[in-house]
Every structure is written in C-alpha cells, then in structure tokens.
PDB file of C-alpha atoms and ligand atoms in Angstrom:
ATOM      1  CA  UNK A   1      34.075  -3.412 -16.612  1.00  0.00           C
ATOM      2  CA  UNK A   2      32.077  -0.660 -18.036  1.00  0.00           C
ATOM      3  CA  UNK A   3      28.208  -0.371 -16.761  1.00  0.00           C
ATOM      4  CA  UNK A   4      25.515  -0.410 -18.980  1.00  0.00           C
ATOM      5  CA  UNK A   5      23.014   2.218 -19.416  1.00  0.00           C
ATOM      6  CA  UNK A   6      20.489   0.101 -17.432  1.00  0.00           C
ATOM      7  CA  UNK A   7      22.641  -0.538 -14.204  1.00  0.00           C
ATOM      8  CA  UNK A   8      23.779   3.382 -14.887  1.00  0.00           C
ATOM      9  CA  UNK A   9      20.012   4.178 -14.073  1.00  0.00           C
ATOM     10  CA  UNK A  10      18.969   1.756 -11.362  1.00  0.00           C
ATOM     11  CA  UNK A  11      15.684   0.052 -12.167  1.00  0.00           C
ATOM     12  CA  UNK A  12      13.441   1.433 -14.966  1.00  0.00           C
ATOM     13  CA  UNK A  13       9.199   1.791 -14.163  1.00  0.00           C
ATOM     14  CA  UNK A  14       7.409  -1.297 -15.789  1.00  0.00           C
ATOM     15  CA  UNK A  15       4.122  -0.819 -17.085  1.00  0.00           C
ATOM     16  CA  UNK A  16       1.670  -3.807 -16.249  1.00  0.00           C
ATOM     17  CA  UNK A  17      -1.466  -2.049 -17.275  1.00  0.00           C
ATOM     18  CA  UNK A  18      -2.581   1.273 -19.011  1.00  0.00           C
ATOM     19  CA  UNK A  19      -2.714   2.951 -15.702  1.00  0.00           C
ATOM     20  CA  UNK A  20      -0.559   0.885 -13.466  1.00  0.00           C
ATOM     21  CA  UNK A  21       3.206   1.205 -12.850  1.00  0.00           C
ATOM     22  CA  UNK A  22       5.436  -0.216 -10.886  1.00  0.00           C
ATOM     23  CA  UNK A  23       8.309   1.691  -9.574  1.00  0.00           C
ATOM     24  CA  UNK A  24      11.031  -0.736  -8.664  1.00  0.00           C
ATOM     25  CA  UNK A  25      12.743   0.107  -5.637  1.00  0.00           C
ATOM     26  CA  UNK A  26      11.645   3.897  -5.785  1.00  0.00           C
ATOM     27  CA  UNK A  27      11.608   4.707  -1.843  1.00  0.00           C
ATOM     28  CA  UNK A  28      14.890   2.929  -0.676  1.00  0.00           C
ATOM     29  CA  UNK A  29      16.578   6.454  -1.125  1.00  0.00           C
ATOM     30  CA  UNK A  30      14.209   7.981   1.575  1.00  0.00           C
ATOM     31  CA  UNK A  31      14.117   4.545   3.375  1.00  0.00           C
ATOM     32  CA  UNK A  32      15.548   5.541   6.832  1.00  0.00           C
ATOM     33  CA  UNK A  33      13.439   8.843   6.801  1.00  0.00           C
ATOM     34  CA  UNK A  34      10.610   7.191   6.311  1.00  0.00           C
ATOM     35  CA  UNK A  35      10.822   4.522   9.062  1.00  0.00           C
ATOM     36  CA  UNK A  36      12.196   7.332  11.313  1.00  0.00           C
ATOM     37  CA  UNK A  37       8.536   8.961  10.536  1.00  0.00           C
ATOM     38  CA  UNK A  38       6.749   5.732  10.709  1.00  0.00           C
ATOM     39  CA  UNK A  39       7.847   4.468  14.469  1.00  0.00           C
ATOM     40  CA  UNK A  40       5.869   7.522  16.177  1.00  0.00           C
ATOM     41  CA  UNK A  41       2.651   6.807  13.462  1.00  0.00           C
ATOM     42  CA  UNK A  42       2.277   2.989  15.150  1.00  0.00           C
ATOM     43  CA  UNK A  43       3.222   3.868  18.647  1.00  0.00           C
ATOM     44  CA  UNK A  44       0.330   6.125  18.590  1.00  0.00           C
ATOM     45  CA  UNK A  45      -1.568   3.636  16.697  1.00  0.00           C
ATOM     46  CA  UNK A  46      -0.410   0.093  17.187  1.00  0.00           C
ATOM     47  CA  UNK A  47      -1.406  -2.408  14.294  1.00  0.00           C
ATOM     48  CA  UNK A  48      -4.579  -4.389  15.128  1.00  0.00           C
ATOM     49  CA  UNK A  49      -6.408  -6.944  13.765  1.00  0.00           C
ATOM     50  CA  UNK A  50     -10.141  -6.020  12.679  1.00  0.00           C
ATOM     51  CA  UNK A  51     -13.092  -7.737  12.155  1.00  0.00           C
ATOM     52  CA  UNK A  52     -14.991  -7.927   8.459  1.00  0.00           C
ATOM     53  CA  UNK A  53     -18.711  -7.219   8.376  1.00  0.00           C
ATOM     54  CA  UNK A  54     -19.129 -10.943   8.440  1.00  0.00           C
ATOM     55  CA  UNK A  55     -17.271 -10.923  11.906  1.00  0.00           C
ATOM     56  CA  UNK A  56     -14.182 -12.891  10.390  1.00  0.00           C
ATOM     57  CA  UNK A  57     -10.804 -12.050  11.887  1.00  0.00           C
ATOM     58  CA  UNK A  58      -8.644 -10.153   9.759  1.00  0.00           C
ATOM     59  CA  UNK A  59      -5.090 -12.194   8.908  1.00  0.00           C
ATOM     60  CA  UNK A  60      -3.447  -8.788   7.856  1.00  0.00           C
ATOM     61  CA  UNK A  61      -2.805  -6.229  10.921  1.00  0.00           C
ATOM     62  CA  UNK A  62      -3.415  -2.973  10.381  1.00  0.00           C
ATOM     63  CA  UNK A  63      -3.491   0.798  11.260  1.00  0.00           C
ATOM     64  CA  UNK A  64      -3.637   4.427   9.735  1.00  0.00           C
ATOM     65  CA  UNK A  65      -2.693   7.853   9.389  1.00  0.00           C
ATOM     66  CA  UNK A  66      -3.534  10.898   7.606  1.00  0.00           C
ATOM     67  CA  UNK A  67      -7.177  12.651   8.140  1.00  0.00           C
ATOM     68  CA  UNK A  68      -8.947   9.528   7.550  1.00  0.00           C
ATOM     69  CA  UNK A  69      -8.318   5.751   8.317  1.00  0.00           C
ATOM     70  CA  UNK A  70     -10.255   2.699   6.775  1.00  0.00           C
ATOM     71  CA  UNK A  71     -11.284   0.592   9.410  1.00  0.00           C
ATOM     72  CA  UNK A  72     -13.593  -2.339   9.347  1.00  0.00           C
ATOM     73  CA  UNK A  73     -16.011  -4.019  11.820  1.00  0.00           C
ATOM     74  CA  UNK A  74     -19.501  -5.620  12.091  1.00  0.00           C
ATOM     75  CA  UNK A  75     -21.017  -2.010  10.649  1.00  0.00           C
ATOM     76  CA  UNK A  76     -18.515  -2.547   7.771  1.00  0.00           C
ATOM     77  CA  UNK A  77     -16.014  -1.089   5.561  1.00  0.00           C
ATOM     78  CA  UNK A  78     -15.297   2.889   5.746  1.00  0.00           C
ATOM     79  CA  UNK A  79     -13.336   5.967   6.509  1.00  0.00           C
ATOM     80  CA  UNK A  80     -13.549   7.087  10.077  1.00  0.00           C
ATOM     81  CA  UNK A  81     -11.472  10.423  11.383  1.00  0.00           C
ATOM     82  CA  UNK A  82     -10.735   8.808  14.594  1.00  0.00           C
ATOM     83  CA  UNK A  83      -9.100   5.398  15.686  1.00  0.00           C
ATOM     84  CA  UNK A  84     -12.070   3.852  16.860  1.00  0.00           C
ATOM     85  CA  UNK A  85      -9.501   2.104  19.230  1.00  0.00           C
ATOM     86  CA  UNK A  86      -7.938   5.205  21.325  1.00  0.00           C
ATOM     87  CA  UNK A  87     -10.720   7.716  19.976  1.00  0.00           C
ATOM     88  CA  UNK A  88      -8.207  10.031  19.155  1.00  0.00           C
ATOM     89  CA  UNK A  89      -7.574  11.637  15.513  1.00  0.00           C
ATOM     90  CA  UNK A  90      -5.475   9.096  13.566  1.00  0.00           C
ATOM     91  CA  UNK A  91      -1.788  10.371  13.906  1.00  0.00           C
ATOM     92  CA  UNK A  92      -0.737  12.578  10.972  1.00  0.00           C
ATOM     93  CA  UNK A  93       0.577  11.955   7.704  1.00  0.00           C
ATOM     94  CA  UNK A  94       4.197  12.029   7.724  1.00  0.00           C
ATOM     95  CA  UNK A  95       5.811  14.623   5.000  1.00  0.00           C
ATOM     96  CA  UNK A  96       7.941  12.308   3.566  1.00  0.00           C
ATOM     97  CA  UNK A  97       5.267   9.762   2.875  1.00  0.00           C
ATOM     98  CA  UNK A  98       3.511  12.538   1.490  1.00  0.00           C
ATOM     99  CA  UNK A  99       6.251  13.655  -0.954  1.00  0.00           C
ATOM    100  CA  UNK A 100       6.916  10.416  -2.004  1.00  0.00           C
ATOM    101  CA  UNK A 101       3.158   9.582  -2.947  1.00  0.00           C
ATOM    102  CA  UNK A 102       3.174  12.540  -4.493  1.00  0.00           C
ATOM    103  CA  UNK A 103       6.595  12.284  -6.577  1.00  0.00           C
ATOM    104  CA  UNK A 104       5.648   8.438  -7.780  1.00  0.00           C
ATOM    105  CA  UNK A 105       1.862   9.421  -8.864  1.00  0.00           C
ATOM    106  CA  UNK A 106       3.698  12.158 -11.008  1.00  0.00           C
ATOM    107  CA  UNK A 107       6.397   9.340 -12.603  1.00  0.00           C
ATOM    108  CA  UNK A 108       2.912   7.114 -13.022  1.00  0.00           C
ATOM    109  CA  UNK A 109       1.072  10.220 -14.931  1.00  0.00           C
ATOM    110  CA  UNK A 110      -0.901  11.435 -11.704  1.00  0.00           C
ATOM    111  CA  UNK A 111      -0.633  14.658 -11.249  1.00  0.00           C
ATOM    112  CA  UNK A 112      -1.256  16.451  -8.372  1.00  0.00           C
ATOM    113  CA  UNK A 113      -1.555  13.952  -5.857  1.00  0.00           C
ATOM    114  CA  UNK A 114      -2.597  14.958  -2.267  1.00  0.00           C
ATOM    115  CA  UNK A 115      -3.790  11.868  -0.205  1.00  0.00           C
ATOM    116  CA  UNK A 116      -4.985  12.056   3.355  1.00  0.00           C
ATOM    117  CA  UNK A 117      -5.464   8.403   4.211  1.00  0.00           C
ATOM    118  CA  UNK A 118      -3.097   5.938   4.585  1.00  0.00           C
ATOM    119  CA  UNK A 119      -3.542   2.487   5.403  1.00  0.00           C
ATOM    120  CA  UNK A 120      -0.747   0.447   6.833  1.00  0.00           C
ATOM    121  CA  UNK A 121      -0.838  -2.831   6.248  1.00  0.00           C
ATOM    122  CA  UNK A 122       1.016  -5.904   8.798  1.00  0.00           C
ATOM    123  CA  UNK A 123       2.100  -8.899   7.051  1.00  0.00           C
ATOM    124  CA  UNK A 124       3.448 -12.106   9.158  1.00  0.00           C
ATOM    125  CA  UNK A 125       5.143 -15.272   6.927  1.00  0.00           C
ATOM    126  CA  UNK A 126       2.068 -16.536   5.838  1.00  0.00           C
ATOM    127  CA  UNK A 127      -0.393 -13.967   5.915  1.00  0.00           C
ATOM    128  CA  UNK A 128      -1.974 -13.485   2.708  1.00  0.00           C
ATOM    129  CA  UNK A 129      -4.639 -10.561   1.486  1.00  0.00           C
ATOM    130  CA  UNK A 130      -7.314 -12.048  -0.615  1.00  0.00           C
ATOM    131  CA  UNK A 131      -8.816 -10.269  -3.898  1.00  0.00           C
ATOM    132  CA  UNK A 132     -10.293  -6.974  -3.812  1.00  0.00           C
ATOM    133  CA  UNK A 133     -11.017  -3.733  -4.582  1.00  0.00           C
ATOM    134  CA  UNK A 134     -10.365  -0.289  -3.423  1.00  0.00           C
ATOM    135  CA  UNK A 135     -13.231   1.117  -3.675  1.00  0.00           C
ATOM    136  CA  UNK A 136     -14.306   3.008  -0.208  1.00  0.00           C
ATOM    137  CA  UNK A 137     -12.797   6.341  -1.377  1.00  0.00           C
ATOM    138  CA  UNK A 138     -14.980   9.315  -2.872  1.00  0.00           C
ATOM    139  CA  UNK A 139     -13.164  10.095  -5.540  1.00  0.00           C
ATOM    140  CA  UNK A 140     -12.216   7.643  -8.478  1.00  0.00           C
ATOM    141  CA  UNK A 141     -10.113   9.839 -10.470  1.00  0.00           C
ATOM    142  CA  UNK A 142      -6.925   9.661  -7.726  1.00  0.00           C
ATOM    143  CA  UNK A 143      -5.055   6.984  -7.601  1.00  0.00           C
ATOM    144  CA  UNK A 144      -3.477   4.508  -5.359  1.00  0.00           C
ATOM    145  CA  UNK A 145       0.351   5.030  -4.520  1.00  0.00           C
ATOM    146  CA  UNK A 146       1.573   1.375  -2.404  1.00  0.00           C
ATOM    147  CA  UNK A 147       4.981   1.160  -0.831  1.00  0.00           C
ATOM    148  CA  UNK A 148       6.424  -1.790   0.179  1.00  0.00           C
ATOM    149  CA  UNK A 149       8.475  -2.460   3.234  1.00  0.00           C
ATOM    150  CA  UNK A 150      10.245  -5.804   4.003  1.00  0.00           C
ATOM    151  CA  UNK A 151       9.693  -9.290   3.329  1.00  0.00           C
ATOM    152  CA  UNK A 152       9.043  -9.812  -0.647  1.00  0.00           C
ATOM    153  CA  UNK A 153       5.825 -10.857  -1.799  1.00  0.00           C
ATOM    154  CA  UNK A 154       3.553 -11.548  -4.762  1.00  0.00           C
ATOM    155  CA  UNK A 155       1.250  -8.862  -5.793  1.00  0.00           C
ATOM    156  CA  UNK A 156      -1.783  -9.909  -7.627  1.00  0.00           C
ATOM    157  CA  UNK A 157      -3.477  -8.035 -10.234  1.00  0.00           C
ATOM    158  CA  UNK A 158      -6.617  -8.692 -11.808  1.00  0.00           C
ATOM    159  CA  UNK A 159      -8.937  -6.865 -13.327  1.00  0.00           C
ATOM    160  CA  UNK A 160     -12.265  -5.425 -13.007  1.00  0.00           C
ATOM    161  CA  UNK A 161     -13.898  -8.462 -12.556  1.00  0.00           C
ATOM    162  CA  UNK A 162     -13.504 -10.852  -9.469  1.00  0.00           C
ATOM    163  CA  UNK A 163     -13.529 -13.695 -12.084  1.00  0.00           C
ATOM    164  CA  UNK A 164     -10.392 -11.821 -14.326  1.00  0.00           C
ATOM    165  CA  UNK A 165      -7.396 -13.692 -14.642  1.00  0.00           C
ATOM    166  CA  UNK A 166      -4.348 -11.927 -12.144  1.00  0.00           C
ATOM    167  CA  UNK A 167      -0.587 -11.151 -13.037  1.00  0.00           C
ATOM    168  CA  UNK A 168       1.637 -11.906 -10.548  1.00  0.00           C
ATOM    169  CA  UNK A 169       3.966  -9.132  -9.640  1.00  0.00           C
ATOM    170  CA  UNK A 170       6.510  -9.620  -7.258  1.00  0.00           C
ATOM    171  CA  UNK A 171       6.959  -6.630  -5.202  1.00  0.00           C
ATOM    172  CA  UNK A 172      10.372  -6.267  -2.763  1.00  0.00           C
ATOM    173  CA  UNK A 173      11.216  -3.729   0.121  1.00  0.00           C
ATOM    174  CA  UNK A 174      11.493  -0.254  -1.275  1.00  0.00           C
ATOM    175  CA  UNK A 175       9.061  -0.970  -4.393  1.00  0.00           C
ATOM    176  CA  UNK A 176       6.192   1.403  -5.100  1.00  0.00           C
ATOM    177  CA  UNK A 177       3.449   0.252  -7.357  1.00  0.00           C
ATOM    178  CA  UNK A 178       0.830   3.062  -8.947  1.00  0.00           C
ATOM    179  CA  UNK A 179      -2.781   2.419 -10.639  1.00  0.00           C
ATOM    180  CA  UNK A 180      -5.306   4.921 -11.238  1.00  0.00           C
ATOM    181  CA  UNK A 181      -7.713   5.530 -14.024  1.00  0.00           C
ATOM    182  CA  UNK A 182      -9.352   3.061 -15.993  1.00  0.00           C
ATOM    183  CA  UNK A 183      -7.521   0.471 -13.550  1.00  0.00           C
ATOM    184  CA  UNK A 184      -8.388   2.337 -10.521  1.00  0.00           C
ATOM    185  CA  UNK A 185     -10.813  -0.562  -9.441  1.00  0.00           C
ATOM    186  CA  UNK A 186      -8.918  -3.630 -10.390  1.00  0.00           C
ATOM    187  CA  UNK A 187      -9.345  -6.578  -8.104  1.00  0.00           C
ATOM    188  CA  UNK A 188      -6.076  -7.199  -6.163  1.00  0.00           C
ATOM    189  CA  UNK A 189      -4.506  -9.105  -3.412  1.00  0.00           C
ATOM    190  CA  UNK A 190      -1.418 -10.484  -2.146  1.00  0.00           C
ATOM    191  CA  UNK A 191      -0.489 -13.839  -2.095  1.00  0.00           C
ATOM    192  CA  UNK A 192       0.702 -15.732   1.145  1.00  0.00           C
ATOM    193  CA  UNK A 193       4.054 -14.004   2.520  1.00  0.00           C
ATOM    194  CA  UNK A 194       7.174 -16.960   2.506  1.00  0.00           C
ATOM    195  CA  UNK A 195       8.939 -17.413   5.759  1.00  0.00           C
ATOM    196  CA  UNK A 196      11.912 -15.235   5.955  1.00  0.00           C
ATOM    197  CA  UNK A 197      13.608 -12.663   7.855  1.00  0.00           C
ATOM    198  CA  UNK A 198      14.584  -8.938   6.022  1.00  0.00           C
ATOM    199  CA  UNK A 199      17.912  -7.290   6.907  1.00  0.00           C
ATOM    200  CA  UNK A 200      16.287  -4.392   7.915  1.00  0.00           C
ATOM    201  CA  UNK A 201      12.761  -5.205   8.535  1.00  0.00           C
ATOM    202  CA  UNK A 202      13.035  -8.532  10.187  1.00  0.00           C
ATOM    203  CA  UNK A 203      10.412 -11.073   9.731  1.00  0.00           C
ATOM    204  CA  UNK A 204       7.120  -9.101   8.415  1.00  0.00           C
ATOM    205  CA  UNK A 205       5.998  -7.589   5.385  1.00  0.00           C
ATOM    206  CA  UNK A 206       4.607  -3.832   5.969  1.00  0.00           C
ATOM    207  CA  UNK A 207       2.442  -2.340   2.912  1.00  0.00           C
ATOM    208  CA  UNK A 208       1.925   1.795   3.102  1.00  0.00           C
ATOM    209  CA  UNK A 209      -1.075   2.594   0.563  1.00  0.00           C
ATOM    210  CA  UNK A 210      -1.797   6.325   0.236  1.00  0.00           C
ATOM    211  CA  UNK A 211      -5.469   7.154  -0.772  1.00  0.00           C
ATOM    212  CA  UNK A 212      -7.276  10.405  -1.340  1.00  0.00           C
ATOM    213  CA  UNK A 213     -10.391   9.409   0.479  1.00  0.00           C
ATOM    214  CA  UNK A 214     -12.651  11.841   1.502  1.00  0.00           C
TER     215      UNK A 214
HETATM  216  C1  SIN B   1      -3.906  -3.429  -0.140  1.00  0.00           C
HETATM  217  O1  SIN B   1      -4.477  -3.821  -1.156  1.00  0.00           O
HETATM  218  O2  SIN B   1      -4.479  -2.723   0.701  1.00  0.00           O
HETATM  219  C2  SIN B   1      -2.497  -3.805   0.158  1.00  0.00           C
HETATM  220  C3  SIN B   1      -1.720  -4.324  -0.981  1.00  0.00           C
HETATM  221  C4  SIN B   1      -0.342  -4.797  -0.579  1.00  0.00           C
HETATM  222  O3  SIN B   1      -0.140  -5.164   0.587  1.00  0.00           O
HETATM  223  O4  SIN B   1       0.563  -4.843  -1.422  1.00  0.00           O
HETATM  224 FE1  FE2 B   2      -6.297  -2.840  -1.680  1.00  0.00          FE
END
C-alpha cells in the first residue's frame, strides 16, 4: 500500500487561532530524554498542592523549574526564585526542555525563545483546571510553549474574555500547543481528566508550560 503524503510527514501543526498552534505529537521523539531529565526536577521538588489567595485547595499538583517558579498561597499568585517549600533555588531547567520550547515557538512564529520558568502541572482522573489566564509574567510579547505528558485531555480555549465562548482541543501525550501575541492572554483551562491508565505514564496527566517570566 503506498503512504500518503500526510502519513509520510507524521502530523501537520493546526492553527486554532492567529497566534496559537498546536503541534501534534511534537516531543514524542525526545520523549525518553525528557523524562530522563524530568525524574531528578521532581525529586528535588516533589509536586504539591497549593493554596489560592482565597485559601482553596488546589485540585492540580504542581511544581517548577527554571530561575523562577509560580507558586500560589494566601499572599497570592507570583514568581518566587526559591521553592518556598525546601527554600532552595527551584532545580534547573533541563536542556532538552529548553530546546524543545525553543524549536516549537520557532515552528509557531516565535522566535527566539528563552524561558526560565516552568511550571509542571499534576493531573489525577478527574482533576480538572478551571479558566484562566497567564498573565503573572513581565513580558507579554513571549509566548507560552505547553507539553503534554500522559493521560489525554481536553484543552479549552477561549478568548480574551472570561465570558468568550472556548474550543475544545484535545491534547494527547507528546502534543505541544503554542500561543503568543494577540492570543497571549486568552482564557484557558482543562477540562476534567477521564479515568485511564497511559502505557508509559500510568494513570496521571503531567502538563510542562515554559514561560519567560521575569
Ligand atoms: C496551564 O494552563 O497552566 C496548564 C494547561 C494544561 O495543563 O494543558
Ligand atoms: Fe495557564
């Protein structure tokens, strides 16, 4: 049987916005590298769950690395340089994470892309993330590079207003999603993870988002 031209060259990019592209299973080749880099990253600094300013409990865990790490407690949402849990620096950012933001920013039209935060997101069955915005970083004009690990789930993306209907995208393991520029402050969330266990991931979702923060 002869391939066509689309099988030939794996999945293509979709655009879902102006400045938003997802990149369909555009970190499976670097995969095993990059969980090889991410197992010392959460032994140093174990997912947690935090508190929001209004002293909910957080459903997603989560934890960081790269110069700065967004935590969130009763003083509220921000950058800090240090795990406020261990008070030590938060561990570094792994090269190949940082090659691979970099690499999918350039496919999305980003160039240049040098992020030193990245938040690491812990998804059970169940857990969902609701709508929001990325919006605790200085600078506006980099954009966000997400990686997904794991158990699939449904990416929502609205717009710049909480009240803006949301596109549903699903996103699987290996599946990197970009948005920058005009929809650099969308609203988006994800919706509740379905039971199930990944080959290689087991039973959890794990979301990488790489942010120039500071
Ligand atoms: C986030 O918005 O921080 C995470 C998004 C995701 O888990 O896909
Ligand atoms: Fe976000």
């Amino acid at each position: 049987m002869i391939q066509s031209d689309l099988d030939l060259f794996g999945p293509q990019p979709q655009r879902l916005a102006a400045h938003t592209v997802l990149l369909p299973g555009f970190a499976l080749a670097e995969m095993e590298p990059l969980l090889d880099a991410l197992r010392p990253v959460l032994r140093a600094a174990p997912f947690r769950h935090m508190q929001t300013p209004g002293g909910q409990h957080m459903a997603v865990a989560l934890t960081n690395c790269g110069a700065l790490g967004w935590v969130s407690d009763a003083k509220g949402y921000r950058y800090t340089p240090t795990d406020p849990q261990s008070g030590e620096p938060w561990p570094d950012l792994p090269q190949v994470l940082l090659g691979l933001a970099r690499r999918a920013a350039e496919v999305a039209g980003f160039e240049g892309f040098v992020p030193d935060a990245c938040l690491v997101n812990h998804y059970l069955p169940g857990t969902r993330l609701s709508l929001h915005q990325d919006k605790n970083e200085r600078d506006f004009s980099q954009p966000i590079v997400s990686i997904s690990l794991g158990l699939p789930a449904v990416f929502l993306l609205g717009g710049l207003l909480r009240s803006d209907r949301t596109q549903r995208v699903p996103l699987s393991h290996g599946d990197v999603m970009v948005w920058g520029g005009e929809d650099r402050l969308r609203f988006h969330g994800v919706m509740p993870v379905k039971p199930g266990v990944h080959p290689r991931m087991g039973e959890r979702r794990i979301n990488l988002t790489l942010r120039k923060a500071g």
